[in-house]
PDB file of C-alpha atoms and ligand atoms in Angstrom:
ATOM      1  CA  MET A 468     146.301  64.617  28.720  1.00 81.00           C
ATOM      2  CA  ASP A 469     143.579  62.074  27.719  1.00 96.00           C
ATOM      3  CA  ILE A 470     145.350  58.894  26.614  1.00 98.00           C
ATOM      4  CA  GLU A 471     143.541  55.752  25.711  1.00 98.00           C
ATOM      5  CA  TYR A 472     145.524  52.439  26.200  1.00 98.00           C
ATOM      6  CA  ARG A 473     144.827  49.197  24.349  1.00 98.00           C
ATOM      7  CA  ASP A 474     146.204  45.775  24.742  1.00 97.00           C
ATOM      8  CA  GLU A 475     146.342  45.657  20.932  1.00 98.00           C
ATOM      9  CA  PRO A 476     149.218  46.365  18.477  1.00 98.00           C
ATOM     10  CA  PRO A 477     149.179  49.610  16.640  1.00 98.00           C
ATOM     11  CA  SER A 478     148.169  49.381  12.894  1.00 98.00           C
ATOM     12  CA  PRO A 479     151.289  48.468  10.665  1.00 98.00           C
ATOM     13  CA  GLU A 480     151.157  52.076   9.360  1.00 98.00           C
ATOM     14  CA  ASP A 481     151.261  53.594  12.784  1.00 98.00           C
ATOM     15  CA  PHE A 482     153.852  51.141  13.887  1.00 98.00           C
ATOM     16  CA  ALA A 483     156.116  52.187  10.952  1.00 98.00           C
ATOM     17  CA  ARG A 484     155.650  55.909  11.613  1.00 98.00           C
ATOM     18  CA  LEU A 485     156.511  55.450  15.278  1.00 98.00           C
ATOM     19  CA  PHE A 486     159.471  53.277  14.382  1.00 98.00           C
ATOM     20  CA  GLU A 487     160.731  55.924  11.950  1.00 98.00           C
ATOM     21  CA  SER A 488     160.493  58.600  14.618  1.00 98.00           C
ATOM     22  CA  THR A 489     163.229  56.919  16.606  1.00 97.00           C
ATOM     23  CA  GLY A 490     165.848  57.003  13.893  1.00 97.00           C
ATOM     24  CA  TRP A 491     166.450  53.320  14.165  1.00 96.00           C
ATOM     25  CA  ASN A 492     165.605  52.507  10.617  1.00 97.00           C
ATOM     26  CA  ALA A 493     168.566  54.482   9.342  1.00 97.00           C
ATOM     27  CA  ASP A 494     170.588  51.539  10.426  1.00 94.00           C
ATOM     28  CA  TYR A 495     168.204  48.742   9.882  1.00 96.00           C
ATOM     29  CA  GLY A 496     166.741  49.866   6.532  1.00 97.00           C
ATOM     30  CA  LEU A 497     163.545  47.945   7.036  1.00 98.00           C
ATOM     31  CA  THR A 498     160.735  48.148   4.361  1.00 98.00           C
ATOM     32  CA  ALA A 499     157.184  48.905   5.501  1.00 97.00           C
ATOM     33  CA  ASP A 500     156.496  45.104   4.644  1.00 98.00           C
ATOM     34  CA  GLU A 501     159.297  43.922   6.915  1.00 98.00           C
ATOM     35  CA  LEU A 502     158.200  46.143   9.701  1.00 98.00           C
ATOM     36  CA  ALA A 503     154.613  44.845   9.429  1.00 98.00           C
ATOM     37  CA  ALA A 504     155.850  41.286   9.439  1.00 98.00           C
ATOM     38  CA  ALA A 505     157.953  41.950  12.532  1.00 98.00           C
ATOM     39  CA  LEU A 506     154.863  43.425  14.284  1.00 98.00           C
ATOM     40  CA  ALA A 507     152.663  40.623  13.145  1.00 98.00           C
ATOM     41  CA  ALA A 508     155.111  38.057  14.790  1.00 98.00           C
ATOM     42  CA  SER A 509     154.926  39.695  18.164  1.00 98.00           C
ATOM     43  CA  SER A 510     153.631  37.739  21.001  1.00 98.00           C
ATOM     44  CA  PHE A 511     151.577  40.630  22.067  1.00 98.00           C
ATOM     45  CA  ALA A 512     151.686  44.391  21.848  1.00 98.00           C
ATOM     46  CA  VAL A 513     150.185  47.455  23.416  1.00 98.00           C
ATOM     47  CA  SER A 514     149.310  50.874  21.911  1.00 98.00           C
ATOM     48  CA  ALA A 515     148.463  54.376  23.268  1.00 98.00           C
ATOM     49  CA  SER A 516     146.248  56.966  21.466  1.00 98.00           C
ATOM     50  CA  ALA A 517     145.360  60.610  21.895  1.00 98.00           C
ATOM     51  CA  GLY A 518     142.300  62.000  20.137  1.00 97.00           C
ATOM     52  CA  GLY A 519     142.404  59.065  17.802  1.00 96.00           C
ATOM     53  CA  ARG A 520     145.986  59.308  16.947  1.00 98.00           C
ATOM     54  CA  THR A 521     148.406  56.585  17.892  1.00 98.00           C
ATOM     55  CA  VAL A 522     151.136  58.095  19.943  1.00 98.00           C
ATOM     56  CA  GLY A 523     152.935  55.102  21.475  1.00 98.00           C
ATOM     57  CA  CYS A 524     153.459  51.361  21.331  1.00 99.00           C
ATOM     58  CA  GLY A 525     155.315  48.492  22.703  1.00 98.00           C
ATOM     59  CA  ARG A 526     155.709  44.767  21.988  1.00 98.00           C
ATOM     60  CA  VAL A 527     156.999  41.478  23.313  1.00 98.00           C
ATOM     61  CA  VAL A 528     158.565  38.555  21.586  1.00 98.00           C
ATOM     62  CA  SER A 529     158.466  35.555  23.738  1.00 98.00           C
ATOM     63  CA  ASP A 530     158.401  31.712  24.006  1.00 98.00           C
ATOM     64  CA  GLY A 531     155.419  32.135  26.412  1.00 98.00           C
ATOM     65  CA  VAL A 532     156.969  30.285  29.340  1.00 98.00           C
ATOM     66  CA  LEU A 533     160.580  31.045  30.037  1.00 98.00           C
ATOM     67  CA  HIS A 534     161.672  34.179  28.131  1.00 98.00           C
ATOM     68  CA  ALA A 535     160.009  37.454  27.223  1.00 98.00           C
ATOM     69  CA  LEU A 536     161.917  40.281  25.531  1.00 98.00           C
ATOM     70  CA  ILE A 537     160.287  43.701  25.542  1.00 98.00           C
ATOM     71  CA  VAL A 538     161.093  45.610  22.318  1.00 98.00           C
ATOM     72  CA  ASP A 539     160.084  48.736  20.395  1.00 98.00           C
ATOM     73  CA  VAL A 540     158.676  50.741  23.272  1.00 98.00           C
ATOM     74  CA  ILE A 541     158.165  53.927  21.515  1.00 98.00           C
ATOM     75  CA  VAL A 542     156.256  57.260  22.329  1.00 98.00           C
ATOM     76  CA  ASP A 543     155.780  59.938  19.665  1.00 98.00           C
ATOM     77  CA  PRO A 544     158.413  62.529  20.320  1.00 98.00           C
ATOM     78  CA  ALA A 545     155.621  65.290  20.799  1.00 98.00           C
ATOM     79  CA  PHE A 546     153.980  63.144  23.575  1.00 98.00           C
ATOM     80  CA  GLN A 547     157.061  62.029  25.446  1.00 98.00           C
ATOM     81  CA  ARG A 548     157.451  62.860  29.196  1.00 98.00           C
ATOM     82  CA  HIS A 549     153.894  62.541  30.016  1.00 98.00           C
ATOM     83  CA  GLY A 550     153.905  59.143  31.473  1.00 98.00           C
ATOM     84  CA  ILE A 551     152.809  57.289  28.407  1.00 98.00           C
ATOM     85  CA  GLY A 552     156.005  55.151  28.122  1.00 98.00           C
ATOM     86  CA  ARG A 553     155.702  54.071  31.771  1.00 98.00           C
ATOM     87  CA  ALA A 554     151.986  53.107  31.244  1.00 98.00           C
ATOM     88  CA  LEU A 555     152.845  50.993  28.200  1.00 98.00           C
ATOM     89  CA  MET A 556     155.826  49.333  30.035  1.00 98.00           C
ATOM     90  CA  ARG A 557     153.435  48.455  33.015  1.00 98.00           C
ATOM     91  CA  ARG A 558     150.979  46.962  30.663  1.00 98.00           C
ATOM     92  CA  LEU A 559     153.600  44.823  28.886  1.00 98.00           C
ATOM     93  CA  VAL A 560     155.103  43.799  32.274  1.00 98.00           C
ATOM     94  CA  ALA A 561     151.627  42.880  33.792  1.00 98.00           C
ATOM     95  CA  GLU A 562     150.945  40.709  30.808  1.00 98.00           C
ATOM     96  CA  CYS A 563     154.137  38.949  31.006  1.00 98.00           C
ATOM     97  CA  ARG A 564     153.518  38.351  34.649  1.00 98.00           C
ATOM     98  CA  GLY A 565     149.979  37.359  34.046  1.00 98.00           C
ATOM     99  CA  ARG A 566     151.144  34.687  31.675  1.00 98.00           C
ATOM    100  CA  GLY A 567     153.752  33.496  34.238  1.00 98.00           C
ATOM    101  CA  ILE A 568     156.620  34.057  31.986  1.00 98.00           C
ATOM    102  CA  ARG A 569     159.909  33.724  34.037  1.00 98.00           C
ATOM    103  CA  ASP A 570     162.368  35.988  32.595  1.00 98.00           C
ATOM    104  CA  VAL A 571     161.316  39.458  31.387  1.00 98.00           C
ATOM    105  CA  GLN A 572     164.281  41.170  29.656  1.00 98.00           C
ATOM    106  CA  LEU A 573     165.123  44.056  27.308  1.00 98.00           C
ATOM    107  CA  PHE A 574     167.892  46.010  25.736  1.00 96.00           C
ATOM    108  CA  CYS A 575     168.213  49.590  26.937  1.00 96.00           C
ATOM    109  CA  ALA A 576     168.757  52.149  24.222  1.00 94.00           C
ATOM    110  CA  THR A 577     171.414  54.830  24.936  1.00 93.00           C
ATOM    111  CA  GLY A 578     170.223  57.300  27.428  1.00 96.00           C
ATOM    112  CA  LYS A 579     167.061  55.313  28.449  1.00 97.00           C
ATOM    113  CA  ARG A 580     168.512  53.586  31.566  1.00 97.00           C
ATOM    114  CA  GLY A 581     166.759  56.033  34.017  1.00 98.00           C
ATOM    115  CA  PHE A 582     163.523  55.324  32.372  1.00 98.00           C
ATOM    116  CA  TYR A 583     163.729  51.516  32.804  1.00 98.00           C
ATOM    117  CA  GLU A 584     165.311  51.597  36.311  1.00 98.00           C
ATOM    118  CA  ARG A 585     162.306  53.750  37.456  1.00 98.00           C
ATOM    119  CA  LEU A 586     160.241  50.628  36.474  1.00 98.00           C
ATOM    120  CA  GLY A 587     162.391  48.249  38.571  1.00 98.00           C
ATOM    121  CA  PHE A 588     164.640  46.935  35.748  1.00 98.00           C
ATOM    122  CA  VAL A 589     168.264  46.448  36.769  1.00 98.00           C
ATOM    123  CA  ALA A 590     171.258  46.108  34.549  1.00 97.00           C
ATOM    124  CA  ARG A 591     172.791  42.587  34.402  1.00 96.00           C
ATOM    125  CA  ALA A 592     176.005  42.097  36.205  1.00 97.00           C
ATOM    126  CA  GLU A 593     179.282  42.788  34.347  1.00 97.00           C
ATOM    127  CA  GLU A 594     180.302  39.132  34.540  1.00 97.00           C
ATOM    128  CA  SER A 595     176.960  38.013  32.949  1.00 97.00           C
ATOM    129  CA  PRO A 596     176.054  40.751  30.451  1.00 96.00           C
ATOM    130  CA  GLY A 597     173.580  40.638  27.622  1.00 94.00           C
ATOM    131  CA  MET A 598     175.564  40.063  24.365  1.00 95.00           C
ATOM    132  CA  GLU A 599     174.810  40.431  20.586  1.00 94.00           C
ATOM    133  CA  LEU A 600     176.392  39.829  17.321  1.00 95.00           C
ATOM    134  CA  ARG A 601     177.284  42.908  15.499  1.00 86.00           C
ATOM    135  CA  ARG A 602     175.925  42.956  11.901  1.00 79.00           C
TER     136      ARG A 602
HETATM  137  C1  COA B1397     161.979  55.896  26.241  1.00 63.36           C
HETATM  138  C2  COA B1397     160.561  56.410  25.942  1.00 63.36           C
HETATM  139  C3  COA B1397     159.613  55.262  25.640  1.00 63.36           C
HETATM  140  C4  COA B1397     160.113  57.061  27.236  1.00 63.36           C
HETATM  141  O1  COA B1397     158.697  57.299  27.183  1.00 63.36           O
HETATM  142  P1  COA B1397     157.967  58.643  27.835  1.00 63.36           P
HETATM  143  O2  COA B1397     156.564  58.503  27.614  1.00 63.36           O
HETATM  144  O3  COA B1397     158.719  59.826  27.461  1.00 63.36           O
HETATM  145  O4  COA B1397     158.400  58.427  29.365  1.00 63.36           O
HETATM  146  P2  COA B1397     157.566  58.492  30.552  1.00 63.36           P
HETATM  147  O5  COA B1397     157.015  60.045  30.604  1.00 63.36           O
HETATM  148  O6  COA B1397     156.564  57.479  30.905  1.00 63.36           O
HETATM  149  O7  COA B1397     158.820  58.524  31.922  1.00 63.36           O
HETATM  150  C5  COA B1397     158.509  57.652  32.927  1.00 63.36           C
HETATM  151  C6  COA B1397     159.596  58.128  33.829  1.00 63.36           C
HETATM  152  O8  COA B1397     160.855  57.834  33.347  1.00 63.36           O
HETATM  153  C7  COA B1397     161.573  59.081  33.132  1.00 63.36           C
HETATM  154  N1  COA B1397     162.240  59.149  31.842  1.00 63.36           N
HETATM  155  C8  COA B1397     161.786  59.212  30.717  1.00 63.36           C
HETATM  156  N2  COA B1397     162.703  59.201  29.659  1.00 63.36           N
HETATM  157  C9  COA B1397     163.802  58.963  30.306  1.00 63.36           C
HETATM  158  C10 COA B1397     165.153  59.076  29.983  1.00 63.36           C
HETATM  159  N3  COA B1397     165.573  59.004  28.656  1.00 63.36           N
HETATM  160  N4  COA B1397     166.219  58.853  30.937  1.00 63.36           N
HETATM  161  C11 COA B1397     165.797  58.933  32.220  1.00 63.36           C
HETATM  162  N5  COA B1397     164.563  59.015  32.603  1.00 63.36           N
HETATM  163  C12 COA B1397     163.615  59.035  31.794  1.00 63.36           C
HETATM  164  C13 COA B1397     160.626  60.276  33.281  1.00 63.36           C
HETATM  165  O9  COA B1397     161.088  61.404  33.801  1.00 63.36           O
HETATM  166  C14 COA B1397     159.700  59.591  34.302  1.00 63.36           C
HETATM  167  O10 COA B1397     160.169  59.769  35.583  1.00 63.36           O
HETATM  168  P3  COA B1397     159.259  60.032  36.914  1.00 63.36           P
HETATM  169  O11 COA B1397     158.529  58.765  37.154  1.00 63.36           O
HETATM  170  O12 COA B1397     160.234  60.327  37.931  1.00 63.36           O
HETATM  171  O13 COA B1397     158.355  61.122  36.537  1.00 63.36           O
HETATM  172  C15 COA B1397     160.648  57.518  25.017  1.00 63.36           C
HETATM  173  O14 COA B1397     161.551  58.420  25.243  1.00 63.36           O
HETATM  174  C16 COA B1397     160.793  57.193  23.421  1.00 63.36           C
HETATM  175  O15 COA B1397     159.934  56.611  22.843  1.00 63.36           O
HETATM  176  N6  COA B1397     162.080  57.300  23.081  1.00 63.36           N
HETATM  177  C17 COA B1397     162.433  56.836  21.693  1.00 63.36           C
HETATM  178  C18 COA B1397     162.470  55.238  21.575  1.00 63.36           C
HETATM  179  C19 COA B1397     163.255  54.601  22.517  1.00 63.36           C
HETATM  180  O16 COA B1397     164.483  54.894  22.692  1.00 63.36           O
HETATM  181  N7  COA B1397     162.710  53.572  23.136  1.00 63.36           N
HETATM  182  C20 COA B1397     163.423  52.663  24.063  1.00 63.36           C
HETATM  183  C21 COA B1397     163.943  51.633  23.559  1.00 63.36           C
HETATM  184  S1  COA B1397     165.127  50.716  24.604  1.00 63.36           S
END
């Protein structure tokens, strides 16, 4: 499969399409404008395309020094399991490392633990878990 990778965000329209493909927006209920604003506020982002169609993306929100949070790593369902997610992740991690950011973190969606463990990520210890406020 001939995939082109870019260290650039997807267009807002492509990001919205990929985001909707995950089903996450059933819960968030974000408008196209809100999704575009979130994308624009990313510290950096990457994308993948096949035959001119954007088929994957990922982005980072970061303070540029201490913390980087990898979010919205998404591959079009029709293109999953071809190594695209891994390639996008490697680009995001390389950019974080290149900028010297100390902590690179993410929240793992249900069922995706093996994907991230293959990339070297480890779950935090039980006594120091990631936490969140439920909406
Ligand atoms: C998670 C996601 C990005 C993976 O992308 P992908 O392109 O299908 O993954 P890859 O083909 O690059 O997989 C890389 C490796 O991880 C493995 N892998 C992929 N998805 C996996 C999963 N859900 N569980 C365990 N392993 C997985 C692959 O088998 C491959 O293993 P290998 O190195 O032994 O061959 C994709 O499934 C997706 O977009 N899902 C919906 C959105 C989502 O949940 N994103 C993550 C948010 S935390």
